[in-house]
PDB file of C-alpha atoms in Angstrom:
ATOM      1  CA  MET A  22     172.540 117.087 110.569  1.00 91.00           C
ATOM      2  CA  ASN A  23     168.766 117.004 110.975  1.00 95.00           C
ATOM      3  CA  ARG A  24     166.273 119.392 109.397  1.00 96.00           C
ATOM      4  CA  GLY A  25     165.851 121.431 112.631  1.00 97.00           C
ATOM      5  CA  ALA A  26     169.597 122.133 112.835  1.00 98.00           C
ATOM      6  CA  HIS A  27     169.673 123.104 109.139  1.00 97.00           C
ATOM      7  CA  VAL A  28     166.693 125.426 109.462  1.00 98.00           C
ATOM      8  CA  ALA A  29     167.931 127.161 112.632  1.00 98.00           C
ATOM      9  CA  PHE A  30     171.504 127.623 111.404  1.00 98.00           C
ATOM     10  CA  SER A  31     170.436 128.797 107.935  1.00 98.00           C
ATOM     11  CA  ALA A  32     167.938 131.218 109.456  1.00 98.00           C
ATOM     12  CA  LEU A  33     170.696 132.678 111.623  1.00 98.00           C
ATOM     13  CA  LEU A  34     173.011 133.148 108.648  1.00 98.00           C
ATOM     14  CA  GLY A  35     170.238 134.669 106.519  1.00 98.00           C
ATOM     15  CA  LEU A  36     169.428 137.125 109.304  1.00 98.00           C
ATOM     16  CA  VAL A  37     173.076 138.105 109.791  1.00 97.00           C
ATOM     17  CA  ALA A  38     173.453 138.738 106.034  1.00 98.00           C
ATOM     18  CA  ALA A  39     170.295 140.883 105.990  1.00 98.00           C
ATOM     19  CA  LYS A  40     171.399 142.893 109.040  1.00 97.00           C
ATOM     20  CA  LEU A  41     174.739 143.632 107.404  1.00 96.00           C
ATOM     21  CA  ILE A  42     173.021 144.956 104.295  1.00 97.00           C
ATOM     22  CA  ALA A  43     169.829 146.666 105.450  1.00 96.00           C
ATOM     23  CA  HIS A  44     168.767 148.623 108.547  1.00 93.00           C
ATOM     24  CA  ASP A  45     165.069 147.929 108.155  1.00 94.00           C
ATOM     25  CA  ILE A  46     163.575 145.168 110.328  1.00 95.00           C
ATOM     26  CA  LEU A  47     161.369 143.991 107.457  1.00 96.00           C
ATOM     27  CA  TYR A  48     164.501 143.128 105.424  1.00 97.00           C
ATOM     28  CA  TRP A  49     165.812 141.205 108.448  1.00 97.00           C
ATOM     29  CA  TYR A  50     162.824 138.940 108.422  1.00 97.00           C
ATOM     30  CA  VAL A  51     163.043 138.576 104.623  1.00 97.00           C
ATOM     31  CA  GLY A  52     166.707 137.548 105.063  1.00 98.00           C
ATOM     32  CA  LEU A  53     165.787 135.109 107.830  1.00 98.00           C
ATOM     33  CA  LEU A  54     163.108 133.478 105.626  1.00 98.00           C
ATOM     34  CA  ALA A  55     165.379 133.437 102.540  1.00 97.00           C
ATOM     35  CA  GLY A  56     168.053 131.746 104.651  1.00 98.00           C
ATOM     36  CA  ILE A  57     165.616 129.089 105.793  1.00 98.00           C
ATOM     37  CA  LEU A  58     164.323 128.366 102.301  1.00 97.00           C
ATOM     38  CA  ALA A  59     167.797 128.244 100.793  1.00 97.00           C
ATOM     39  CA  GLY A  60     168.919 126.009 103.665  1.00 97.00           C
ATOM     40  CA  LEU A  61     166.290 123.463 102.760  1.00 97.00           C
ATOM     41  CA  VAL A  62     167.189 123.286  99.078  1.00 96.00           C
ATOM     42  CA  PRO A  63     170.265 121.021  99.366  1.00 95.00           C
ATOM     43  CA  ASP A  64     168.237 118.151 100.798  1.00 94.00           C
ATOM     44  CA  THR A  65     166.116 117.881  97.649  1.00 92.00           C
ATOM     45  CA  ASP A  66     168.711 115.260  96.611  1.00 88.00           C
ATOM     46  CA  LEU A  67     167.937 112.977  99.545  1.00 82.00           C
ATOM     47  CA  ARG A  68     166.783 110.069  97.356  1.00 83.00           C
ATOM     48  CA  TRP A  69     169.340 110.422  94.636  1.00 85.00           C
ATOM     49  CA  LYS A  70     173.123 110.878  95.084  1.00 79.00           C
ATOM     50  CA  HIS A  71     172.638 112.622  98.411  1.00 80.00           C
ATOM     51  CA  ARG A  72     175.230 115.275  99.281  1.00 84.00           C
ATOM     52  CA  MET A  73     176.480 115.405  95.701  1.00 84.00           C
ATOM     53  CA  ILE A  74     173.993 116.838  93.243  1.00 90.00           C
ATOM     54  CA  MET A  75     172.670 119.649  95.424  1.00 93.00           C
ATOM     55  CA  HIS A  76     175.474 120.061  97.967  1.00 93.00           C
ATOM     56  CA  ASN A  77     177.977 121.907  95.804  1.00 94.00           C
ATOM     57  CA  VAL A  78     179.173 125.444  95.064  1.00 96.00           C
ATOM     58  CA  PHE A  79     177.733 125.469  91.573  1.00 96.00           C
ATOM     59  CA  VAL A  80     174.187 124.993  92.764  1.00 96.00           C
ATOM     60  CA  ALA A  81     174.801 127.574  95.499  1.00 96.00           C
ATOM     61  CA  LEU A  82     175.945 130.150  92.943  1.00 96.00           C
ATOM     62  CA  GLY A  83     173.081 129.332  90.560  1.00 96.00           C
ATOM     63  CA  ILE A  84     170.422 129.755  93.237  1.00 95.00           C
ATOM     64  CA  THR A  85     172.057 132.920  94.539  1.00 95.00           C
ATOM     65  CA  LEU A  86     172.173 134.503  91.110  1.00 95.00           C
ATOM     66  CA  ALA A  87     168.557 133.521  90.331  1.00 95.00           C
ATOM     67  CA  VAL A  88     167.277 134.968  93.606  1.00 95.00           C
ATOM     68  CA  PHE A  89     169.442 138.065  93.305  1.00 94.00           C
ATOM     69  CA  PHE A  90     168.154 138.893  89.833  1.00 93.00           C
ATOM     70  CA  ALA A  91     164.547 138.122  90.771  1.00 92.00           C
ATOM     71  CA  GLY A  92     164.840 140.657  93.610  1.00 88.00           C
ATOM     72  CA  ARG A  93     166.089 143.316  91.177  1.00 88.00           C
ATOM     73  CA  PHE A  94     162.524 143.719  89.921  1.00 89.00           C
ATOM     74  CA  VAL A  95     161.536 145.106  93.301  1.00 91.00           C
ATOM     75  CA  SER A  96     164.544 146.970  94.693  1.00 94.00           C
ATOM     76  CA  THR A  97     168.323 146.778  94.840  1.00 94.00           C
ATOM     77  CA  THR A  98     168.233 146.406  98.617  1.00 96.00           C
ATOM     78  CA  LEU A  99     165.834 143.485  98.434  1.00 96.00           C
ATOM     79  CA  SER A 100     167.977 141.958  95.704  1.00 97.00           C
ATOM     80  CA  ALA A 101     171.092 142.215  97.874  1.00 97.00           C
ATOM     81  CA  VAL A 102     169.352 140.817 100.958  1.00 97.00           C
ATOM     82  CA  LEU A 103     167.843 137.901  99.066  1.00 97.00           C
ATOM     83  CA  GLY A 104     171.083 137.059  97.259  1.00 97.00           C
ATOM     84  CA  ALA A 105     173.320 137.231 100.369  1.00 98.00           C
ATOM     85  CA  SER A 106     170.812 135.512 102.682  1.00 98.00           C
ATOM     86  CA  SER A 107     170.171 132.718 100.175  1.00 97.00           C
ATOM     87  CA  LEU A 108     173.884 132.184  99.639  1.00 98.00           C
ATOM     88  CA  LEU A 109     174.677 132.030 103.326  1.00 98.00           C
ATOM     89  CA  GLY A 110     171.620 129.884 104.104  1.00 98.00           C
ATOM     90  CA  PHE A 111     172.559 127.387 101.421  1.00 98.00           C
ATOM     91  CA  LEU A 112     176.252 127.320 102.388  1.00 98.00           C
ATOM     92  CA  GLY A 113     175.262 126.990 106.078  1.00 98.00           C
ATOM     93  CA  HIS A 114     173.499 123.751 105.209  1.00 97.00           C
ATOM     94  CA  VAL A 115     176.490 122.507 103.250  1.00 97.00           C
ATOM     95  CA  PHE A 116     178.830 123.515 106.105  1.00 97.00           C
ATOM     96  CA  LEU A 117     176.835 121.564 108.675  1.00 97.00           C
ATOM     97  CA  ASP A 118     176.829 118.507 106.411  1.00 96.00           C
ATOM     98  CA  SER A 119     180.590 118.835 105.969  1.00 96.00           C
ATOM     99  CA  LEU A 120     180.898 118.297 109.725  1.00 96.00           C
ATOM    100  CA  THR A 121     179.589 114.761 109.336  1.00 95.00           C
ATOM    101  CA  VAL A 122     181.334 111.486 108.607  1.00 94.00           C
ATOM    102  CA  ARG A 123     179.958 111.335 105.066  1.00 91.00           C
ATOM    103  CA  GLY A 124     180.993 114.897 104.075  1.00 94.00           C
ATOM    104  CA  VAL A 125     179.876 116.735 100.919  1.00 94.00           C
ATOM    105  CA  ALA A 126     180.938 116.766  97.275  1.00 93.00           C
ATOM    106  CA  LEU A 127     181.645 120.516  97.025  1.00 95.00           C
ATOM    107  CA  LEU A 128     182.896 120.439  93.423  1.00 95.00           C
ATOM    108  CA  TYR A 129     180.492 117.921  91.941  1.00 94.00           C
ATOM    109  CA  PRO A 130     180.180 117.235  88.967  1.00 92.00           C
ATOM    110  CA  ILE A 131     183.784 118.304  88.269  1.00 95.00           C
ATOM    111  CA  ARG A 132     185.117 116.302  91.178  1.00 95.00           C
ATOM    112  CA  HIS A 133     183.350 113.529  93.044  1.00 93.00           C
ATOM    113  CA  ARG A 134     185.589 113.763  96.110  1.00 95.00           C
ATOM    114  CA  ARG A 135     183.771 114.396  99.380  1.00 94.00           C
ATOM    115  CA  TYR A 136     185.093 116.931 101.831  1.00 95.00           C
ATOM    116  CA  ARG A 137     184.563 116.892 105.574  1.00 95.00           C
ATOM    117  CA  LEU A 138     185.674 119.064 108.440  1.00 96.00           C
ATOM    118  CA  ALA A 139     184.777 116.723 111.317  1.00 94.00           C
ATOM    119  CA  ARG A 140     183.401 113.258 111.947  1.00 94.00           C
ATOM    120  CA  LEU A 141     180.044 113.906 113.613  1.00 93.00           C
ATOM    121  CA  ARG A 142     177.111 111.641 113.011  1.00 91.00           C
ATOM    122  CA  SER A 143     174.232 113.480 111.317  1.00 88.00           C
ATOM    123  CA  SER A 144     171.858 111.594 113.636  1.00 89.00           C
ATOM    124  CA  SER A 145     173.743 112.806 116.735  1.00 94.00           C
ATOM    125  CA  ARG A 146     171.057 114.155 119.044  1.00 96.00           C
ATOM    126  CA  VAL A 147     173.602 116.144 121.076  1.00 96.00           C
ATOM    127  CA  ALA A 148     175.185 117.872 118.075  1.00 96.00           C
ATOM    128  CA  ASN A 149     171.801 118.702 116.545  1.00 96.00           C
ATOM    129  CA  VAL A 150     170.400 120.099 119.774  1.00 97.00           C
ATOM    130  CA  ILE A 151     173.519 122.223 120.380  1.00 97.00           C
ATOM    131  CA  ILE A 152     173.335 123.695 116.871  1.00 97.00           C
ATOM    132  CA  GLU A 153     169.596 124.339 117.183  1.00 98.00           C
ATOM    133  CA  VAL A 154     169.740 125.985 120.600  1.00 98.00           C
ATOM    134  CA  LEU A 155     172.796 128.119 119.866  1.00 98.00           C
ATOM    135  CA  SER A 156     171.301 129.236 116.524  1.00 98.00           C
ATOM    136  CA  VAL A 157     167.960 130.214 118.095  1.00 98.00           C
ATOM    137  CA  LEU A 158     169.698 132.057 120.913  1.00 98.00           C
ATOM    138  CA  LEU A 159     171.871 133.946 118.431  1.00 98.00           C
ATOM    139  CA  ILE A 160     168.822 134.778 116.296  1.00 98.00           C
ATOM    140  CA  ILE A 161     167.175 136.331 119.329  1.00 96.00           C
ATOM    141  CA  VAL A 162     170.304 138.295 120.156  1.00 97.00           C
ATOM    142  CA  ALA A 163     170.669 139.457 116.542  1.00 95.00           C
ATOM    143  CA  LEU A 164     167.058 140.587 116.304  1.00 93.00           C
ATOM    144  CA  TYR A 165     167.203 142.695 119.480  1.00 90.00           C
ATOM    145  CA  ALA A 166     170.748 143.987 119.185  1.00 81.00           C
ATOM    146  CA  TYR A 167     171.230 147.154 117.186  1.00 68.00           C
TER     147      TYR A 167
END
């Protein structure tokens, strides 16, 4: 999928995680931002073994733990929001890439096998626009629904 789809979907998941943990709107925006940032991390491997090195559960857990423990210096609520939002944002990116023909190496470096759930093209304009629009609409609904 393209960057816009990854950002929108990861933002939605980060917001949902934050809303489930905290009832303060400030934490919701922190979760939304954490989801976006974590959703961008997997594509740091674009030039080198793409969808292997950074698109796996081990990196997801490592980033989640690092962010979770960093948040502990401020508050336990912030720690929980950052950890959950980062995890869901990262995994949201991996999920979207698993919908493509190429798939993702979820268990790399233990296993090099690529997993996929569908056969979409990551360059598919229709698929990307649908994901982006639905994600933005659901973010709006989530922000204004109590």
